[in-house]
Short mmCIF file of C-alpha atoms in Angstrom, two decimals:
data_model
loop_
_atom_site.label_atom_id
_atom_site.label_comp_id
_atom_site.label_asym_id
_atom_site.label_seq_id
_atom_site.Cartn_x
_atom_site.Cartn_y
_atom_site.Cartn_z
CA UNK V 1 177.78 98.04 88.50
CA UNK V 2 177.75 94.78 86.20
CA UNK V 3 179.90 95.39 82.91
CA UNK V 4 180.11 93.55 80.16
CA UNK V 5 182.89 91.58 81.56
CA UNK V 6 180.44 90.50 84.39
CA UNK V 7 178.28 89.20 81.60
CA UNK V 8 180.71 87.10 80.09
CA UNK V 9 181.86 85.85 83.59
CA UNK V 10 178.15 84.70 84.15
CA UNK V 11 178.12 83.06 80.67
CA UNK V 12 181.20 80.84 81.95
CA UNK V 13 179.98 80.42 85.27
CA UNK V 14 177.06 78.75 83.82
CA UNK V 15 178.56 76.62 80.87
CA UNK V 16 181.39 75.71 83.83
CA UNK V 17 178.75 75.09 86.69
CA UNK V 18 175.59 73.63 84.98
CA UNK V 19 177.00 70.14 84.39
CA UNK V 20 178.39 69.43 87.97
CA UNK V 21 174.56 70.94 89.40
CA UNK V 22 172.70 68.94 87.06
CA UNK V 23 174.54 65.47 87.66
CA UNK V 24 174.30 66.24 91.72
CA UNK V 25 171.94 63.60 92.96
CA UNK V 26 170.27 66.51 95.21
CA UNK V 27 169.09 68.37 92.30
CA UNK V 28 165.53 68.27 91.81
CA UNK V 29 164.10 66.37 89.19
CA UNK V 30 160.58 68.64 88.98
CA UNK V 31 161.42 71.70 90.71
CA UNK V 32 162.65 75.15 89.08
CA UNK V 33 166.20 75.49 90.25
CA UNK V 34 169.31 77.64 89.39
CA UNK V 35 171.53 75.95 87.20
CA UNK V 36 174.60 76.99 88.74
CA UNK V 37 174.99 79.60 91.57
CA UNK V 38 172.16 80.66 94.19
CA UNK V 39 168.56 81.27 93.50
CA UNK V 40 166.12 82.86 96.16
CA UNK V 41 162.78 84.95 96.04
CA UNK V 42 160.57 84.51 92.89
CA UNK V 43 159.52 87.67 91.03
CA UNK V 44 157.06 88.80 88.45
CA UNK V 45 154.99 85.94 88.51
CA UNK V 46 152.46 86.58 85.60
CA UNK V 47 149.97 84.90 82.91
CA UNK V 48 150.79 87.84 79.75
CA UNK V 49 150.44 86.89 76.12
CA UNK V 50 149.22 83.40 76.83
CA UNK V 51 152.32 82.40 78.76
CA UNK V 52 153.40 82.16 82.32
CA UNK V 53 156.61 83.91 83.46
CA UNK V 54 158.69 83.60 86.31
CA UNK V 55 161.52 85.60 87.15
CA UNK V 56 163.61 84.95 90.16
CA UNK V 57 166.35 86.69 92.10
CA UNK V 58 169.90 85.03 90.80
CA UNK V 59 173.39 85.08 91.35
CA UNK V 60 175.14 83.01 88.68
CA UNK V 61 178.59 83.66 90.30
CA UNK V 62 178.78 81.95 93.24
CA UNK V 63 176.33 80.85 96.12
CA UNK V 64 176.29 83.80 98.21
CA UNK V 65 173.70 86.66 98.43
CA UNK V 66 175.46 88.56 95.87
CA UNK V 67 175.26 90.22 92.59
CA UNK V 68 171.62 89.84 91.90
CA UNK V 69 170.32 89.43 88.65
CA UNK V 70 166.66 88.46 87.31
CA UNK V 71 166.66 85.03 85.81
CA UNK V 72 163.55 84.74 83.84
CA UNK V 73 161.72 81.70 82.72
CA UNK V 74 158.49 81.04 80.67
CA UNK V 75 155.91 78.24 80.38
CA UNK V 76 152.92 77.41 78.50
CA UNK V 77 151.62 74.91 80.53
CA UNK V 78 153.25 75.75 84.47
CA UNK V 79 154.98 72.28 83.82
CA UNK V 80 157.71 72.50 81.28
CA UNK V 81 159.64 75.86 81.48
CA UNK V 82 162.33 77.20 79.28
CA UNK V 83 165.14 79.33 80.05
CA UNK V 84 164.82 83.04 78.59
CA UNK V 85 167.47 85.62 78.56
CA UNK V 86 168.41 87.23 81.63
CA UNK V 87 165.84 90.36 82.24
CA UNK V 88 167.94 92.64 84.59
CA UNK V 89 171.36 93.09 85.79
CA UNK V 90 172.53 95.61 87.97
CA UNK V 91 174.20 97.74 85.21
CA UNK V 92 172.78 101.42 86.33
CA UNK V 93 173.77 103.78 89.29
CA UNK V 94 170.38 103.17 90.83
CA UNK V 95 170.60 99.53 90.78
CA UNK V 96 174.08 98.84 91.12
CA UNK V 97 173.86 96.95 94.24
CA UNK V 98 171.46 94.26 92.87
CA UNK V 99 168.19 94.35 91.11
CA UNK V 100 166.01 93.30 94.09
CA UNK V 101 162.65 91.58 94.06
CA UNK V 102 159.26 92.76 92.42
CA UNK V 103 156.29 92.06 90.18
CA UNK V 104 155.45 91.99 86.90
CA UNK V 105 152.07 93.70 85.10
CA UNK V 106 151.04 94.21 81.59
CA UNK V 107 151.16 97.74 80.80
CA UNK V 108 149.15 98.71 77.46
CA UNK V 109 149.87 94.48 76.14
CA UNK V 110 153.42 95.36 77.24
CA UNK V 111 155.06 93.34 79.60
CA UNK V 112 156.53 95.39 82.69
CA UNK V 113 158.98 94.70 85.59
CA UNK V 114 158.48 96.82 88.51
CA UNK V 115 161.88 96.22 91.08
CA UNK V 116 163.68 97.18 93.65
CA UNK V 117 167.17 98.93 92.55
CA UNK V 118 169.76 98.37 95.89
CA UNK V 119 172.28 101.34 96.20
CA UNK V 120 175.05 100.48 98.81
CA UNK V 121 177.35 102.63 99.98
CA UNK V 122 180.78 102.61 101.25
CA UNK V 123 180.22 103.86 104.91
CA UNK V 124 177.36 101.04 105.20
CA UNK V 125 174.38 102.81 104.44
CA UNK V 126 172.11 102.02 101.45
CA UNK V 127 168.96 103.37 99.61
CA UNK V 128 166.71 101.92 97.39
CA UNK V 129 164.74 103.01 94.05
CA UNK V 130 161.48 101.35 92.72
CA UNK V 131 162.34 100.81 89.19
CA UNK V 132 160.74 99.93 85.68
CA UNK V 133 161.52 97.97 82.78
CA UNK V 134 159.54 97.13 79.63
CA UNK V 135 159.77 93.99 77.48
CA UNK V 136 161.13 95.02 74.08
CA UNK V 137 160.47 93.21 70.82
CA UNK V 138 163.40 91.02 70.82
CA UNK V 139 162.03 90.00 74.13
CA UNK V 140 165.22 91.49 76.43
CA UNK V 141 163.99 94.39 78.69
CA UNK V 142 164.97 97.91 78.48
CA UNK V 143 165.10 99.94 81.98
CA UNK V 144 163.09 103.13 82.35
CA UNK V 145 164.85 103.80 85.82
CA UNK V 146 163.57 105.22 88.98
CA UNK V 147 159.71 106.14 89.54
CA UNK V 148 159.66 105.80 93.20
CA UNK V 149 162.26 107.22 95.74
CA UNK V 150 163.12 106.43 99.10
CA UNK V 151 160.24 107.98 101.18
CA UNK V 152 161.15 110.13 103.75
CA UNK V 153 160.88 109.15 107.31
CA UNK V 154 162.21 105.35 106.59
CA UNK V 155 165.25 103.45 106.47
CA UNK V 156 167.60 102.80 103.04
CA UNK V 157 165.24 98.94 103.84
CA UNK V 158 162.39 99.74 101.59
CA UNK V 159 161.92 96.96 98.85
CA UNK V 160 159.76 94.50 96.61
CA UNK V 161 157.32 96.22 95.17
CA UNK V 162 154.06 94.34 94.25
CA UNK V 163 151.57 95.91 91.85
CA UNK V 164 148.18 95.58 90.45
CA UNK V 165 144.98 97.27 89.00
CA UNK V 166 142.06 98.06 90.77
CA UNK V 167 139.39 100.22 88.83
CA UNK V 168 141.42 103.16 87.13
CA UNK V 169 144.36 102.97 88.98
CA UNK V 170 147.54 101.09 89.60
CA UNK V 171 148.39 100.31 93.33
CA UNK V 172 151.56 99.06 94.98
CA UNK V 173 152.00 97.88 98.17
CA UNK V 174 155.95 97.91 99.40
CA UNK V 175 158.03 97.06 102.08
CA UNK V 176 159.29 99.59 104.42
CA UNK V 177 161.22 100.02 107.76
CA UNK V 178 160.50 102.76 110.11
CA UNK V 179 163.38 104.89 111.73
CA UNK V 180 162.39 103.11 115.04
CA UNK V 181 163.12 99.99 113.05
CA UNK V 182 159.99 98.61 112.99
CA UNK V 183 158.25 96.57 109.77
CA UNK V 184 155.38 98.11 107.89
CA UNK V 185 153.57 97.88 104.59
CA UNK V 186 153.00 100.84 102.47
CA UNK V 187 150.38 101.66 99.89
CA UNK V 188 151.03 103.82 96.91
CA UNK V 189 148.63 104.52 93.69
CA UNK V 190 149.30 105.62 90.28
CA UNK V 191 147.21 106.17 87.05
CA UNK V 192 150.62 105.25 84.76
CA UNK V 193 153.07 103.43 86.71
CA UNK V 194 155.33 106.32 86.38
CA UNK V 195 154.29 109.19 88.80
CA UNK V 196 153.23 107.35 92.51
CA UNK V 197 151.76 108.75 95.38
CA UNK V 198 152.35 107.56 98.90
CA UNK V 199 148.92 106.92 100.65
CA UNK V 200 150.50 105.83 103.77
CA UNK V 201 151.06 102.85 106.22
CA UNK V 202 148.13 99.76 105.90
CA UNK V 203 150.14 96.91 108.40
CA UNK V 204 152.92 96.30 110.26
CA UNK V 205 154.39 95.96 113.62
CA UNK V 206 152.39 97.49 116.35
CA UNK V 207 149.69 98.44 113.94
CA UNK V 208 145.76 97.32 113.06
CA UNK V 209 146.12 95.71 116.46
CA UNK V 210 149.20 93.75 116.36
CA UNK V 211 152.02 93.53 119.03
CA UNK V 212 155.45 93.84 118.07
CA UNK V 213 156.23 92.03 114.97
CA UNK V 214 159.24 92.20 113.42
CA UNK V 215 161.80 94.90 112.22
CA UNK V 216 161.03 94.39 108.54
CA UNK V 217 158.08 93.24 106.45
CA UNK V 218 159.36 91.57 103.48
CA UNK V 219 157.77 90.99 100.13
CA UNK V 220 154.45 92.17 100.70
CA UNK V 221 151.58 90.70 98.19
CA UNK V 222 148.22 91.99 98.29
CA UNK V 223 145.21 90.07 96.41
CA UNK V 224 141.36 89.38 96.94
CA UNK V 225 140.17 86.12 97.21
CA UNK V 226 136.65 84.91 97.63
CA UNK V 227 134.99 87.92 100.27
CA UNK V 228 138.28 88.29 101.77
CA UNK V 229 141.55 90.56 100.52
CA UNK V 230 144.52 88.88 101.69
CA UNK V 231 148.12 90.35 102.62
CA UNK V 232 150.72 87.90 102.68
CA UNK V 233 154.25 88.98 103.76
CA UNK V 234 157.74 88.23 105.17
CA UNK V 235 157.84 89.61 108.99
CA UNK V 236 161.64 89.61 110.18
CA UNK V 237 162.30 89.52 113.70
CA UNK V 238 159.06 87.88 114.80
CA UNK V 239 159.27 86.29 118.06
CA UNK V 240 159.60 82.65 118.05
CA UNK V 241 157.14 80.86 120.30
CA UNK V 242 157.06 77.06 121.49
CA UNK V 243 155.67 75.62 118.23
CA UNK V 244 155.35 78.70 115.62
CA UNK V 245 157.77 81.28 114.05
CA UNK V 246 161.05 78.98 114.67
CA UNK V 247 162.72 79.69 111.38
CA UNK V 248 165.13 82.77 111.18
CA UNK V 249 162.62 84.30 109.41
CA UNK V 250 159.19 83.82 109.03
CA UNK V 251 156.17 83.99 106.20
CA UNK V 252 152.71 85.19 107.44
CA UNK V 253 149.56 86.23 106.03
CA UNK V 254 146.66 88.40 107.40
CA UNK V 255 143.20 88.52 106.43
CA UNK V 256 140.56 91.32 105.74
CA UNK V 257 139.27 93.85 104.34
CA UNK V 258 140.80 96.90 101.95
CA UNK V 259 139.17 100.27 101.90
CA UNK V 260 140.99 101.86 98.67
CA UNK V 261 139.50 105.28 99.51
CA UNK V 262 140.91 105.79 103.20
CA UNK V 263 143.01 103.92 102.97
CA UNK V 264 142.67 101.14 105.43
CA UNK V 265 143.34 97.55 105.95
CA UNK V 266 141.15 95.90 108.87
CA UNK V 267 142.74 92.59 109.39
CA UNK V 268 142.95 89.71 112.01
CA UNK V 269 145.77 87.98 113.45
CA UNK V 270 148.72 87.30 112.03
CA UNK V 271 148.84 83.39 110.71
CA UNK V 272 152.11 81.57 110.02
CA UNK V 273 151.87 80.73 106.22
CA UNK V 274 154.19 77.68 106.20
CA UNK V 275 155.02 75.49 108.92
CA UNK V 276 158.31 73.59 107.94
CA UNK V 277 161.92 74.37 107.58
CA UNK V 278 162.08 76.62 104.66
CA UNK V 279 159.39 78.42 102.82
CA UNK V 280 159.96 82.60 101.90
CA UNK V 281 159.04 84.99 99.89
CA UNK V 282 156.28 83.65 98.08
CA UNK V 283 154.44 85.64 95.01
CA UNK V 284 150.93 84.85 94.07
CA UNK V 285 149.36 85.52 90.22
CA UNK V 286 146.00 84.91 88.82
CA UNK V 287 145.65 82.43 85.79
CA UNK V 288 143.53 82.92 82.63
CA UNK V 289 140.56 81.04 84.14
CA UNK V 290 140.28 82.75 87.43
CA UNK V 291 142.53 80.69 89.98
CA UNK V 292 145.08 82.36 92.32
CA UNK V 293 148.72 80.50 92.25
CA UNK V 294 151.40 81.06 94.89
CA UNK V 295 154.89 80.21 94.06
CA UNK V 296 157.54 80.43 96.90
CA UNK V 297 161.69 80.08 97.47
CA UNK V 298 162.18 76.82 99.63
CA UNK V 299 164.85 78.85 101.39
CA UNK V 300 165.14 80.69 104.75
CA UNK V 301 167.22 83.64 105.11
CA UNK V 302 170.32 83.95 107.73
CA UNK V 303 169.41 80.08 108.45
CA UNK V 304 171.55 77.21 107.67
CA UNK V 305 171.36 77.53 104.07
CA UNK V 306 175.51 77.84 103.48
CA UNK V 307 175.85 74.26 105.09
CA UNK V 308 173.70 72.87 102.75
CA UNK V 309 176.24 70.15 100.69
CA UNK V 310 175.12 71.07 97.21
CA UNK V 311 177.09 74.65 97.78
CA UNK V 312 180.17 72.28 97.32
CA UNK V 313 178.27 71.35 93.59
CA UNK V 314 177.73 75.22 92.87
CA UNK V 315 174.28 75.63 93.55
CA UNK V 316 171.91 76.14 95.86
CA UNK V 317 167.75 76.63 96.71
CA UNK V 318 164.70 75.54 94.67
CA UNK V 319 161.28 76.96 94.31
CA UNK V 320 158.27 75.36 96.29
CA UNK V 321 155.93 73.70 93.66
CA UNK V 322 153.65 75.67 92.56
CA UNK V 323 150.19 75.80 94.47
CA UNK V 324 146.61 77.43 94.31
CA UNK V 325 145.01 79.41 96.82
CA UNK V 326 141.74 78.90 98.31
CA UNK V 327 139.83 79.87 101.38
CA UNK V 328 137.68 77.75 103.54
CA UNK V 329 136.11 79.02 107.23
CA UNK V 330 138.03 82.14 106.48
CA UNK V 331 141.30 80.15 106.61
CA UNK V 332 143.72 80.72 103.47
CA UNK V 333 145.09 77.23 102.18
CA UNK V 334 147.51 75.65 99.75
CA UNK V 335 147.38 72.85 97.36
CA UNK V 336 149.41 71.99 94.71
CA UNK V 337 148.30 72.70 91.24
CA UNK V 338 146.39 69.95 89.27
CA UNK V 339 148.63 70.62 86.51
CA UNK V 340 151.22 68.33 88.42
CA UNK V 341 149.05 65.51 88.28
CA UNK V 342 149.92 65.01 84.61
CA UNK V 343 153.91 64.09 86.07
CA UNK V 344 152.22 60.65 87.66
CA UNK V 345 153.35 57.48 86.47
CA UNK V 346 151.40 54.28 87.54
CA UNK V 347 149.08 54.39 90.75
CA UNK V 348 150.00 52.12 93.48
CA UNK V 349 147.96 50.86 96.57
CA UNK V 350 148.16 50.12 100.44
CA UNK V 351 145.63 49.51 102.93
CA UNK V 352 146.74 48.40 106.41
CA UNK V 353 148.74 48.54 109.26
CA UNK V 354 151.78 51.22 108.79
CA UNK V 355 154.59 48.83 110.16
CA UNK V 356 153.58 46.13 107.33
CA UNK V 357 153.77 48.96 104.51
CA UNK V 358 156.65 48.22 101.80
CA UNK V 359 159.37 50.73 101.68
CA UNK V 360 158.72 53.15 99.07
CA UNK V 361 161.10 54.66 96.83
CA UNK V 362 160.81 58.01 97.68
CA UNK V 363 163.05 60.25 95.27
CA UNK V 364 160.52 61.55 92.98
CA UNK V 365 157.32 60.51 94.66
CA UNK V 366 153.61 61.69 95.44
CA UNK V 367 152.09 59.99 98.25
CA UNK V 368 148.15 60.54 99.18
CA UNK V 369 147.65 59.44 102.87
CA UNK V 370 144.68 59.10 105.17
CA UNK V 371 144.88 57.88 109.14
CA UNK V 372 143.86 59.32 111.97
CA UNK V 373 147.26 59.36 113.46
CA UNK V 374 149.90 57.31 115.55
CA UNK V 375 151.86 57.08 112.53
CA UNK V 376 155.80 57.38 111.93
CA UNK V 377 157.43 58.11 108.09
CA UNK V 378 160.77 58.07 107.20
CA UNK V 379 162.12 59.79 104.52
CA UNK V 380 165.65 58.13 104.39
CA UNK V 381 165.98 58.20 107.78
CA UNK V 382 166.85 61.88 107.30
CA UNK V 383 163.95 63.87 107.63
CA UNK V 384 161.12 62.36 110.42
CA UNK V 385 157.44 63.07 110.33
CA UNK V 386 155.73 62.23 113.47
CA UNK V 387 151.83 61.81 112.88
CA UNK V 388 150.14 62.18 115.90
CA UNK V 389 146.28 62.56 116.33
CA UNK V 390 146.61 66.29 117.74
CA UNK V 391 150.05 67.25 116.33
CA UNK V 392 152.47 66.84 113.20
CA UNK V 393 156.28 66.80 114.10
CA UNK V 394 158.90 67.57 111.66
CA UNK V 395 162.43 66.62 112.32
CA UNK V 396 166.13 66.80 111.13
CA UNK V 397 169.11 66.76 112.00
CA UNK V 398 171.20 70.31 111.76
CA UNK V 399 173.72 70.75 109.47
CA UNK V 400 176.06 72.84 111.39
CA UNK V 401 175.67 71.16 115.24
CA UNK V 402 174.12 67.79 114.32
CA UNK V 403 171.50 68.10 117.20
CA UNK V 404 167.55 67.32 115.85
CA UNK V 405 165.70 70.37 115.32
CA UNK V 406 161.54 70.09 115.36
CA UNK V 407 158.54 71.86 113.24
CA UNK V 408 155.28 71.45 114.21
CA UNK V 409 151.92 71.87 112.84
CA UNK V 410 149.18 71.77 115.67
CA UNK V 411 145.37 70.08 115.08
CA UNK V 412 143.91 66.98 114.05
CA UNK V 413 145.18 65.54 110.75
CA UNK V 414 143.07 63.37 108.60
CA UNK V 415 144.77 63.23 105.45
CA UNK V 416 148.28 63.94 104.08
CA UNK V 417 149.34 64.90 100.56
CA UNK V 418 153.00 64.50 100.19
CA UNK V 419 155.44 65.79 97.63
CA UNK V 420 159.05 64.77 97.63
CA UNK V 421 161.84 65.12 94.84
CA UNK V 422 165.31 65.07 95.19
CA UNK V 423 165.86 66.83 97.99
CA UNK V 424 162.63 68.46 98.77
CA UNK V 425 159.40 67.28 100.74
CA UNK V 426 156.39 69.27 100.83
CA UNK V 427 153.42 68.12 102.99
CA UNK V 428 149.94 69.30 102.30
CA UNK V 429 147.49 69.13 105.59
CA UNK V 430 143.94 68.74 105.34
CA UNK V 431 143.60 69.41 101.85
CA UNK V 432 145.85 72.36 102.00
CA UNK V 433 144.87 73.88 105.76
CA UNK V 434 148.57 73.72 106.49
CA UNK V 435 151.62 73.06 104.90
CA UNK V 436 155.19 71.88 105.87
CA UNK V 437 157.64 72.82 103.56
CA UNK V 438 161.50 71.28 103.88
CA UNK V 439 164.55 70.69 102.11
CA UNK V 440 166.67 67.28 103.21
CA UNK V 441 169.60 66.07 101.79
CA UNK V 442 169.58 61.74 101.84
CA UNK V 443 171.92 59.27 100.60
CA UNK V 444 170.04 58.13 97.33
CA UNK V 445 168.39 56.29 96.22
CA UNK V 446 165.87 57.38 98.97
CA UNK V 447 163.08 55.49 100.70
CA UNK V 448 160.23 56.26 102.47
CA UNK V 449 159.26 53.81 105.94
CA UNK V 450 156.35 53.92 107.58
CA UNK V 451 156.32 52.48 110.84
CA UNK V 452 153.50 52.27 113.56
CA UNK V 453 150.47 50.27 114.43
CA UNK V 454 147.75 52.43 113.13
CA UNK V 455 145.83 51.39 110.04
CA UNK V 456 146.24 53.52 107.32
CA UNK V 457 145.60 53.91 103.43
CA UNK V 458 148.09 55.10 100.71
CA UNK V 459 148.12 55.83 97.43
CA UNK V 460 151.03 56.55 95.94
CA UNK V 461 152.60 57.55 92.50
CA UNK V 462 156.36 58.07 91.28
CA UNK V 463 156.94 61.08 89.05
CA UNK V 464 158.48 61.56 86.24
CA UNK V 465 161.26 64.36 85.70
CA UNK V 466 160.01 67.27 83.76
CA UNK V 467 163.52 69.49 83.34
CA UNK V 468 163.75 72.98 82.45
CA UNK V 469 165.01 73.10 78.19
#
């Protein structure tokens, strides 16, 4: 458990580690990242009291998946964020092994957190509690304790509650693993956030017409957009295909209809959420004007994360840009939020043959490209996008073996919007029909070089810094 001595250690880690992290050439200029240590899942993304809150899994003490607290940022405009006090620390018997992921709601006007209290035992077994905490007048959070115990028939891998209000009840989707090691999503209902009824499984591996689809479905998020209900999840153990599900763990979505009375979720096939190298554990929220926004962790569990060069600088990982979700012909699309356009500096243009284009400074950059394909985009010869007429291929070298690795998006791309930061590239395809999110670690100053005989039209902007205060 975390004691006052651990809090002192966190403070010391931040004071000593932050200058080193912020001076790293790979530290992002406008994405959210930890000031020191390790960041992973976004938690508790919510618009409350006229402001946005984004919490996150954070280990300030080391670049390791241990000692998980909830860090906290706050923003009025989704661009300029402020550090807030640590919201949750693993300092109780029911969360002593980590305050794991969860969500946030407003309950009678009070910002309320729902999170997983993780408990690991010396014999290697574990259990989990779903717990509440409420914001107090000082801006901190008071823990109210567990409200959901480990449900019968499941392993200790039960976590990541996402809660929302529908009619007169609260509902929760919860990641769970059966005793047969199958990933499932549970639906629970409550009148007061304190007493919960488990309504049963609504999705998962070998359910709803799906074949075997993983041993754990982490970070579920359920919402309605247009005429459909969507379930985003992170199914661990989905079998790799030739050009899909190539990361160590996947993120995917289902679309269908949720019958609250049954309950039952009728849905279609499992669709990969992002075709790049790093994307996991996204969480959504609603804005005051009704937009559905998403932010994800630009990382992948159990991959090559610990080989990233930023570890030597005392920090690791960042969030994606914040994205707006929409539905087009039944397909879930993602696009950068319009607010990010305020970071643009002077607009520049190029029209002509790709190989004749000037090299473009790529440290902080936004591009909109239109073409029929037949082009190669080289980001400092470190990350290479091959744009063919019927496919995109994104390649980079393994940080462990040095071999070239490839990710694919299959289809006819006609328009790309690309956002670059000091060590990340996010590629939005055909106005968000597809996305490829990836980290890369170039020597700076990085430059983007275009190659090929095809004609293209490019609009691009340098992006100003937007640091957390």
